[in-house]
Each structure stands twice: as structure tokens, then as C-alpha cells.
mmCIF file with all atom_site columns, C-alpha atoms in Angstrom:
data_model
loop_
_atom_site.group_PDB
_atom_site.id
_atom_site.type_symbol
_atom_site.label_atom_id
_atom_site.label_alt_id
_atom_site.label_comp_id
_atom_site.label_asym_id
_atom_site.label_entity_id
_atom_site.label_seq_id
_atom_site.pdbx_PDB_ins_code
_atom_site.Cartn_x
_atom_site.Cartn_y
_atom_site.Cartn_z
_atom_site.occupancy
_atom_site.B_iso_or_equiv
_atom_site.pdbx_formal_charge
_atom_site.auth_seq_id
_atom_site.auth_comp_id
_atom_site.auth_asym_id
_atom_site.auth_atom_id
_atom_site.pdbx_PDB_model_num
ATOM 1   C CA . UNK H 1 1   ? 144.824 141.645 27.117 1.00 46.00 ? 2   UNK H CA 1
ATOM 2   C CA . UNK H 1 2   ? 147.663 142.184 24.724 1.00 51.00 ? 3   UNK H CA 1
ATOM 3   C CA . UNK H 1 3   ? 150.688 139.227 24.496 1.00 62.00 ? 4   UNK H CA 1
ATOM 4   C CA . UNK H 1 4   ? 153.752 139.053 26.770 1.00 70.00 ? 5   UNK H CA 1
ATOM 5   C CA . UNK H 1 5   ? 156.617 139.151 24.433 1.00 73.00 ? 6   UNK H CA 1
ATOM 6   C CA . UNK H 1 6   ? 159.655 137.067 25.393 1.00 75.00 ? 7   UNK H CA 1
ATOM 7   C CA . UNK H 1 7   ? 162.622 136.722 24.412 1.00 75.00 ? 8   UNK H CA 1
ATOM 8   C CA . UNK H 1 8   ? 164.895 133.663 24.096 1.00 78.00 ? 9   UNK H CA 1
ATOM 9   C CA . UNK H 1 9   ? 168.437 132.673 23.258 1.00 77.00 ? 10  UNK H CA 1
ATOM 10  C CA . UNK H 1 10  ? 168.998 131.180 19.628 1.00 80.00 ? 11  UNK H CA 1
ATOM 11  C CA . UNK H 1 11  ? 169.337 127.705 21.321 1.00 81.00 ? 12  UNK H CA 1
ATOM 12  C CA . UNK H 1 12  ? 165.396 128.311 23.017 1.00 80.00 ? 13  UNK H CA 1
ATOM 13  C CA . UNK H 1 13  ? 164.258 129.095 20.516 1.00 84.00 ? 14  UNK H CA 1
ATOM 14  C CA . UNK H 1 14  ? 165.789 126.329 18.412 1.00 88.00 ? 15  UNK H CA 1
ATOM 15  C CA . UNK H 1 15  ? 164.058 124.057 21.104 1.00 86.00 ? 16  UNK H CA 1
ATOM 16  C CA . UNK H 1 16  ? 161.289 125.255 20.543 1.00 87.00 ? 17  UNK H CA 1
ATOM 17  C CA . UNK H 1 17  ? 160.590 125.748 17.190 1.00 90.00 ? 18  UNK H CA 1
ATOM 18  C CA . UNK H 1 18  ? 161.566 122.045 16.580 1.00 92.00 ? 19  UNK H CA 1
ATOM 19  C CA . UNK H 1 19  ? 159.705 120.955 19.903 1.00 91.00 ? 20  UNK H CA 1
ATOM 20  C CA . UNK H 1 20  ? 156.392 122.779 17.530 1.00 91.00 ? 21  UNK H CA 1
ATOM 21  C CA . UNK H 1 21  ? 157.207 120.650 14.033 1.00 92.00 ? 22  UNK H CA 1
ATOM 22  C CA . UNK H 1 22  ? 157.166 117.227 15.652 1.00 93.00 ? 23  UNK H CA 1
ATOM 23  C CA . UNK H 1 23  ? 154.397 117.570 17.734 1.00 92.00 ? 24  UNK H CA 1
ATOM 24  C CA . UNK H 1 24  ? 152.854 118.379 13.978 1.00 92.00 ? 25  UNK H CA 1
ATOM 25  C CA . UNK H 1 25  ? 154.767 115.267 12.511 1.00 92.00 ? 26  UNK H CA 1
ATOM 26  C CA . UNK H 1 26  ? 154.575 112.795 14.660 1.00 93.00 ? 27  UNK H CA 1
ATOM 27  C CA . UNK H 1 27  ? 152.938 113.311 16.906 1.00 91.00 ? 28  UNK H CA 1
ATOM 28  C CA . UNK H 1 28  ? 149.937 113.639 15.585 1.00 92.00 ? 29  UNK H CA 1
ATOM 29  C CA . UNK H 1 29  ? 150.853 110.999 12.697 1.00 92.00 ? 30  UNK H CA 1
ATOM 30  C CA . UNK H 1 30  ? 151.173 108.778 15.937 1.00 92.00 ? 31  UNK H CA 1
ATOM 31  C CA . UNK H 1 31  ? 147.404 109.942 17.706 1.00 91.00 ? 32  UNK H CA 1
ATOM 32  C CA . UNK H 1 32  ? 145.835 109.120 13.979 1.00 91.00 ? 33  UNK H CA 1
ATOM 33  C CA . UNK H 1 33  ? 147.455 105.482 14.611 1.00 91.00 ? 34  UNK H CA 1
ATOM 34  C CA . UNK H 1 34  ? 146.132 105.272 17.532 1.00 89.00 ? 35  UNK H CA 1
ATOM 35  C CA . UNK H 1 35  ? 142.472 106.076 16.886 1.00 86.00 ? 36  UNK H CA 1
ATOM 36  C CA . UNK H 1 36  ? 142.476 104.369 14.122 1.00 88.00 ? 37  UNK H CA 1
ATOM 37  C CA . UNK H 1 37  ? 143.690 100.668 15.819 1.00 86.00 ? 38  UNK H CA 1
ATOM 38  C CA . UNK H 1 38  ? 140.822 101.774 18.475 1.00 83.00 ? 39  UNK H CA 1
ATOM 39  C CA . UNK H 1 39  ? 138.138 101.827 15.586 1.00 83.00 ? 40  UNK H CA 1
ATOM 40  C CA . UNK H 1 40  ? 138.775 98.878  14.181 1.00 83.00 ? 41  UNK H CA 1
ATOM 41  C CA . UNK H 1 41  ? 138.419 97.351  17.217 1.00 78.00 ? 42  UNK H CA 1
ATOM 42  C CA . UNK H 1 42  ? 134.263 97.781  16.864 1.00 73.00 ? 43  UNK H CA 1
ATOM 43  C CA . UNK H 1 43  ? 131.922 99.749  18.506 1.00 71.00 ? 44  UNK H CA 1
ATOM 44  C CA . UNK H 1 44  ? 132.923 102.979 19.523 1.00 68.00 ? 45  UNK H CA 1
ATOM 45  C CA . UNK H 1 45  ? 130.253 103.345 22.480 1.00 70.00 ? 46  UNK H CA 1
ATOM 46  C CA . UNK H 1 46  ? 132.125 101.443 24.654 1.00 74.00 ? 47  UNK H CA 1
ATOM 47  C CA . UNK H 1 47  ? 136.153 101.666 23.184 1.00 76.00 ? 48  UNK H CA 1
ATOM 48  C CA . UNK H 1 48  ? 137.883 102.771 26.405 1.00 83.00 ? 49  UNK H CA 1
ATOM 49  C CA . UNK H 1 49  ? 140.631 102.582 23.982 1.00 84.00 ? 50  UNK H CA 1
ATOM 50  C CA . UNK H 1 50  ? 138.986 105.234 21.190 1.00 84.00 ? 51  UNK H CA 1
ATOM 51  C CA . UNK H 1 51  ? 138.660 107.826 24.165 1.00 85.00 ? 52  UNK H CA 1
ATOM 52  C CA . UNK H 1 52  ? 141.298 107.075 25.361 1.00 87.00 ? 53  UNK H CA 1
ATOM 53  C CA . UNK H 1 53  ? 143.140 108.226 22.268 1.00 87.00 ? 54  UNK H CA 1
ATOM 54  C CA . UNK H 1 54  ? 141.084 111.289 21.574 1.00 88.00 ? 55  UNK H CA 1
ATOM 55  C CA . UNK H 1 55  ? 142.019 111.886 25.578 1.00 91.00 ? 56  UNK H CA 1
ATOM 56  C CA . UNK H 1 56  ? 144.978 112.499 24.081 1.00 91.00 ? 57  UNK H CA 1
ATOM 57  C CA . UNK H 1 57  ? 144.210 114.052 20.797 1.00 92.00 ? 58  UNK H CA 1
ATOM 58  C CA . UNK H 1 58  ? 142.891 116.792 22.125 1.00 92.00 ? 59  UNK H CA 1
ATOM 59  C CA . UNK H 1 59  ? 145.955 117.112 24.403 1.00 94.00 ? 60  UNK H CA 1
ATOM 60  C CA . UNK H 1 60  ? 148.383 117.604 21.617 1.00 92.00 ? 61  UNK H CA 1
ATOM 61  C CA . UNK H 1 61  ? 146.120 120.167 19.568 1.00 93.00 ? 62  UNK H CA 1
ATOM 62  C CA . UNK H 1 62  ? 146.198 122.209 22.812 1.00 94.00 ? 63  UNK H CA 1
ATOM 63  C CA . UNK H 1 63  ? 149.545 121.772 23.479 1.00 92.00 ? 64  UNK H CA 1
ATOM 64  C CA . UNK H 1 64  ? 150.676 122.693 19.826 1.00 91.00 ? 65  UNK H CA 1
ATOM 65  C CA . UNK H 1 65  ? 147.867 125.599 20.302 1.00 91.00 ? 66  UNK H CA 1
ATOM 66  C CA . UNK H 1 66  ? 150.092 127.278 23.349 1.00 89.00 ? 67  UNK H CA 1
ATOM 67  C CA . UNK H 1 67  ? 153.389 126.178 21.173 1.00 88.00 ? 68  UNK H CA 1
ATOM 68  C CA . UNK H 1 68  ? 152.211 128.480 18.232 1.00 89.00 ? 69  UNK H CA 1
ATOM 69  C CA . UNK H 1 69  ? 151.424 130.999 20.797 1.00 87.00 ? 70  UNK H CA 1
ATOM 70  C CA . UNK H 1 70  ? 154.005 131.058 22.517 1.00 83.00 ? 71  UNK H CA 1
ATOM 71  C CA . UNK H 1 71  ? 155.679 131.382 19.247 1.00 84.00 ? 72  UNK H CA 1
ATOM 72  C CA . UNK H 1 72  ? 154.441 133.876 17.922 1.00 84.00 ? 73  UNK H CA 1
ATOM 73  C CA . UNK H 1 73  ? 155.611 136.339 21.074 1.00 81.00 ? 74  UNK H CA 1
ATOM 74  C CA . UNK H 1 74  ? 158.743 135.255 20.521 1.00 81.00 ? 75  UNK H CA 1
ATOM 75  C CA . UNK H 1 75  ? 162.021 136.837 20.468 1.00 79.00 ? 76  UNK H CA 1
ATOM 76  C CA . UNK H 1 76  ? 165.274 136.455 19.344 1.00 79.00 ? 77  UNK H CA 1
ATOM 77  C CA . UNK H 1 77  ? 167.866 138.152 21.837 1.00 75.00 ? 78  UNK H CA 1
ATOM 78  C CA . UNK H 1 78  ? 171.280 139.595 19.613 1.00 71.00 ? 79  UNK H CA 1
ATOM 79  C CA . UNK H 1 79  ? 173.828 139.207 22.712 1.00 68.00 ? 80  UNK H CA 1
ATOM 80  C CA . UNK H 1 80  ? 175.869 140.821 21.248 1.00 69.00 ? 81  UNK H CA 1
ATOM 81  C CA . UNK H 1 81  ? 173.790 144.152 21.838 1.00 70.00 ? 82  UNK H CA 1
ATOM 82  C CA . UNK H 1 82  ? 172.707 143.174 25.187 1.00 71.00 ? 83  UNK H CA 1
ATOM 83  C CA . UNK H 1 83  ? 174.497 145.885 27.792 1.00 73.00 ? 84  UNK H CA 1
ATOM 84  C CA . UNK H 1 84  ? 176.657 143.961 30.552 1.00 76.00 ? 85  UNK H CA 1
ATOM 85  C CA . UNK H 1 85  ? 176.551 147.869 32.732 1.00 84.00 ? 86  UNK H CA 1
ATOM 86  C CA . UNK H 1 86  ? 172.704 146.502 33.242 1.00 88.00 ? 87  UNK H CA 1
ATOM 87  C CA . UNK H 1 87  ? 170.807 143.473 34.769 1.00 89.00 ? 88  UNK H CA 1
ATOM 88  C CA . UNK H 1 88  ? 168.376 142.106 31.363 1.00 86.00 ? 89  UNK H CA 1
ATOM 89  C CA . UNK H 1 89  ? 167.400 139.155 29.560 1.00 83.00 ? 90  UNK H CA 1
ATOM 90  C CA . UNK H 1 90  ? 170.434 137.519 28.981 1.00 82.00 ? 91  UNK H CA 1
ATOM 91  C CA . UNK H 1 91  ? 172.486 138.327 30.959 1.00 86.00 ? 92  UNK H CA 1
ATOM 92  C CA . UNK H 1 92  ? 174.825 136.515 33.418 1.00 90.00 ? 93  UNK H CA 1
ATOM 93  C CA . UNK H 1 93  ? 175.541 137.829 37.196 1.00 93.00 ? 94  UNK H CA 1
ATOM 94  C CA . UNK H 1 94  ? 177.033 136.606 39.747 1.00 93.00 ? 95  UNK H CA 1
ATOM 95  C CA . UNK H 1 95  ? 175.460 137.675 42.956 1.00 93.00 ? 96  UNK H CA 1
ATOM 96  C CA . UNK H 1 96  ? 177.523 137.545 46.857 1.00 93.00 ? 97  UNK H CA 1
ATOM 97  C CA . UNK H 1 97  ? 173.904 136.450 50.100 1.00 91.00 ? 98  UNK H CA 1
ATOM 98  C CA . UNK H 1 98  ? 175.542 139.098 52.274 1.00 89.00 ? 99  UNK H CA 1
ATOM 99  C CA . UNK H 1 99  ? 174.296 136.907 54.607 1.00 88.00 ? 100 UNK H CA 1
ATOM 100 C CA . UNK H 1 100 ? 176.141 133.990 54.231 1.00 91.00 ? 101 UNK H CA 1
ATOM 101 C CA . UNK H 1 101 ? 178.567 135.256 52.213 1.00 88.00 ? 102 UNK H CA 1
ATOM 102 C CA . UNK H 1 102 ? 178.253 132.372 49.922 1.00 92.00 ? 103 UNK H CA 1
ATOM 103 C CA . UNK H 1 103 ? 178.399 133.483 45.258 1.00 93.00 ? 104 UNK H CA 1
ATOM 104 C CA . UNK H 1 104 ? 176.126 132.716 42.619 1.00 93.00 ? 105 UNK H CA 1
ATOM 105 C CA . UNK H 1 105 ? 175.931 132.768 39.292 1.00 93.00 ? 106 UNK H CA 1
ATOM 106 C CA . UNK H 1 106 ? 172.736 133.351 37.022 1.00 93.00 ? 107 UNK H CA 1
ATOM 107 C CA . UNK H 1 107 ? 172.445 133.808 32.976 1.00 90.00 ? 108 UNK H CA 1
ATOM 108 C CA . UNK H 1 108 ? 168.346 135.399 33.287 1.00 90.00 ? 109 UNK H CA 1
ATOM 109 C CA . UNK H 1 109 ? 166.595 133.983 30.756 1.00 87.00 ? 110 UNK H CA 1
ATOM 110 C CA . UNK H 1 110 ? 162.651 133.844 29.482 1.00 83.00 ? 111 UNK H CA 1
ATOM 111 C CA . UNK H 1 111 ? 160.211 131.422 31.863 1.00 83.00 ? 112 UNK H CA 1
ATOM 112 C CA . UNK H 1 112 ? 160.428 128.941 28.975 1.00 80.00 ? 113 UNK H CA 1
ATOM 113 C CA . UNK H 1 113 ? 163.856 128.012 29.268 1.00 84.00 ? 114 UNK H CA 1
ATOM 114 C CA . UNK H 1 114 ? 164.597 128.601 32.963 1.00 87.00 ? 115 UNK H CA 1
ATOM 115 C CA . UNK H 1 115 ? 166.456 125.827 34.516 1.00 88.00 ? 116 UNK H CA 1
ATOM 116 C CA . UNK H 1 116 ? 168.237 126.125 37.914 1.00 88.00 ? 117 UNK H CA 1
ATOM 117 C CA . UNK H 1 117 ? 170.190 123.340 36.927 1.00 91.00 ? 118 UNK H CA 1
ATOM 118 C CA . UNK H 1 118 ? 171.689 124.580 34.850 1.00 89.00 ? 119 UNK H CA 1
ATOM 119 C CA . UNK H 1 119 ? 172.095 128.303 36.469 1.00 90.00 ? 120 UNK H CA 1
ATOM 120 C CA . UNK H 1 120 ? 169.205 129.706 34.185 1.00 91.00 ? 121 UNK H CA 1
ATOM 121 C CA . UNK H 1 121 ? 166.865 131.579 36.430 1.00 91.00 ? 122 UNK H CA 1
ATOM 122 C CA . UNK H 1 122 ? 162.915 133.308 35.380 1.00 90.00 ? 123 UNK H CA 1
ATOM 123 C CA . UNK H 1 123 ? 163.297 137.344 34.832 1.00 87.00 ? 124 UNK H CA 1
ATOM 124 C CA . UNK H 1 124 ? 159.980 136.315 36.331 1.00 88.00 ? 125 UNK H CA 1
ATOM 125 C CA . UNK H 1 125 ? 161.066 134.857 39.108 1.00 91.00 ? 126 UNK H CA 1
ATOM 126 C CA . UNK H 1 126 ? 161.596 136.643 43.016 1.00 92.00 ? 127 UNK H CA 1
ATOM 127 C CA . UNK H 1 127 ? 165.805 136.624 42.450 1.00 91.00 ? 128 UNK H CA 1
ATOM 128 C CA . UNK H 1 128 ? 165.428 137.400 37.933 1.00 90.00 ? 129 UNK H CA 1
ATOM 129 C CA . UNK H 1 129 ? 162.792 140.345 38.681 1.00 91.00 ? 130 UNK H CA 1
ATOM 130 C CA . UNK H 1 130 ? 165.095 141.541 42.059 1.00 91.00 ? 131 UNK H CA 1
ATOM 131 C CA . UNK H 1 131 ? 167.543 142.382 39.691 1.00 92.00 ? 132 UNK H CA 1
ATOM 132 C CA . UNK H 1 132 ? 166.648 143.120 36.843 1.00 90.00 ? 133 UNK H CA 1
ATOM 133 C CA . UNK H 1 133 ? 167.824 146.928 36.252 1.00 90.00 ? 134 UNK H CA 1
ATOM 134 C CA . UNK H 1 134 ? 170.327 146.835 38.893 1.00 91.00 ? 135 UNK H CA 1
ATOM 135 C CA . UNK H 1 135 ? 174.376 147.744 38.077 1.00 90.00 ? 136 UNK H CA 1
ATOM 136 C CA . UNK H 1 136 ? 177.469 146.448 39.906 1.00 91.00 ? 137 UNK H CA 1
ATOM 137 C CA . UNK H 1 137 ? 178.006 146.870 43.511 1.00 90.00 ? 138 UNK H CA 1
ATOM 138 C CA . UNK H 1 138 ? 174.424 147.611 44.014 1.00 91.00 ? 139 UNK H CA 1
ATOM 139 C CA . UNK H 1 139 ? 173.066 146.075 47.304 1.00 92.00 ? 140 UNK H CA 1
ATOM 140 C CA . UNK H 1 140 ? 168.752 144.199 46.901 1.00 92.00 ? 141 UNK H CA 1
ATOM 141 C CA . UNK H 1 141 ? 166.448 143.424 48.706 1.00 92.00 ? 142 UNK H CA 1
ATOM 142 C CA . UNK H 1 142 ? 164.717 140.606 47.019 1.00 90.00 ? 143 UNK H CA 1
ATOM 143 C CA . UNK H 1 143 ? 161.204 138.763 48.484 1.00 90.00 ? 144 UNK H CA 1
ATOM 144 C CA . UNK H 1 144 ? 161.475 135.442 48.570 1.00 85.00 ? 145 UNK H CA 1
ATOM 145 C CA . UNK H 1 145 ? 159.127 131.633 49.120 1.00 85.00 ? 146 UNK H CA 1
ATOM 146 C CA . UNK H 1 146 ? 161.806 131.526 51.354 1.00 82.00 ? 147 UNK H CA 1
ATOM 147 C CA . UNK H 1 147 ? 161.650 135.352 53.928 1.00 88.00 ? 148 UNK H CA 1
ATOM 148 C CA . UNK H 1 148 ? 163.931 138.302 52.768 1.00 91.00 ? 149 UNK H CA 1
ATOM 149 C CA . UNK H 1 149 ? 167.846 137.628 50.975 1.00 90.00 ? 150 UNK H CA 1
ATOM 150 C CA . UNK H 1 150 ? 170.256 140.403 50.466 1.00 92.00 ? 151 UNK H CA 1
ATOM 151 C CA . UNK H 1 151 ? 172.185 140.187 47.866 1.00 92.00 ? 152 UNK H CA 1
ATOM 152 C CA . UNK H 1 152 ? 175.209 142.554 45.980 1.00 92.00 ? 153 UNK H CA 1
ATOM 153 C CA . UNK H 1 153 ? 175.827 142.578 42.609 1.00 92.00 ? 154 UNK H CA 1
ATOM 154 C CA . UNK H 1 154 ? 179.526 141.363 41.898 1.00 92.00 ? 155 UNK H CA 1
ATOM 155 C CA . UNK H 1 155 ? 179.392 141.322 38.364 1.00 90.00 ? 156 UNK H CA 1
ATOM 156 C CA . UNK H 1 156 ? 177.998 140.896 35.367 1.00 89.00 ? 157 UNK H CA 1
ATOM 157 C CA . UNK H 1 157 ? 178.448 139.636 32.024 1.00 83.00 ? 158 UNK H CA 1
ATOM 158 C CA . UNK H 1 158 ? 177.132 138.065 28.709 1.00 73.00 ? 159 UNK H CA 1
#
């Protein structure tokens, strides 16, 4: 199976890089100390602290491996080259719900950067997928967990 490329903003890629570096240095160091302290307490066959520390180490290494995999397929998007005539990743899209006339603005981002409170939705979400490739003035029907909704694309920006 081919690796899926994920596109990131500069801020999102820096956050991933920082988290990975922190886990590799401080995270591994903290786990090593926990294992050493538990080992010093004697018999390892009945040492719950040692088992817990080894489990934590396994979880940490799995998280590091996942982040390294993400970083291997991560690409930085040049925000100056975003085509604002069509909805794509990093587009800021203002849409109007045709049923209640409510408007909302979202920025389409990678799944890892999605944060609804900050107005960032994933291109993999139902609304994100439905908006990709649309232009200003387009109407789109999107199947969401709440049922089918109809939106109109009001504006597209970078």
C-alpha cells in the first residue's frame, strides 16, 4: 500500500517536528529513569512498577514510530501558490447553510492539524471532502452524521 502524503502548514509541520524531538529526547530519558528506579527495587518478576515502566516505554516507542512515519510522508504547502478560485487544502472557505442561512468559515487542513474550535477542518471530513474542488457560488449537498446538508460556497481565500 502506498503511503498517503499529508500536507501541512509551516506551523503544523513545526509542531510535529517539535513533538517528535521531545519524545525522542525527554520522553525516552524519563522512561529510562522510571525503568532504572523500578529495577533498583529488586525482584523484577513481581515488580509492577517495572512492568508499568516497560509498558510505557512500548507506548512511547509506538508513538515515536507513528510520528516518524507521518513525517516521512509530510509535505509543506507553499501558501503563496494556493489557487483561490477552487477549494483545496489550506483554502479558507466561507459557506452558507441553505436550510438556516447560517454562514461559517473553515480552513481545510490535513487530518492531523484539524481543530474545529480554531475553524480548521480536515480534508478527510465529510464537509471537507464535499467542498474540495468547488468554486465560488457552487451549491453542494454533503452527507454528514447529522444527515444530508446543503451548502453554498460564498467565498474562497488563502
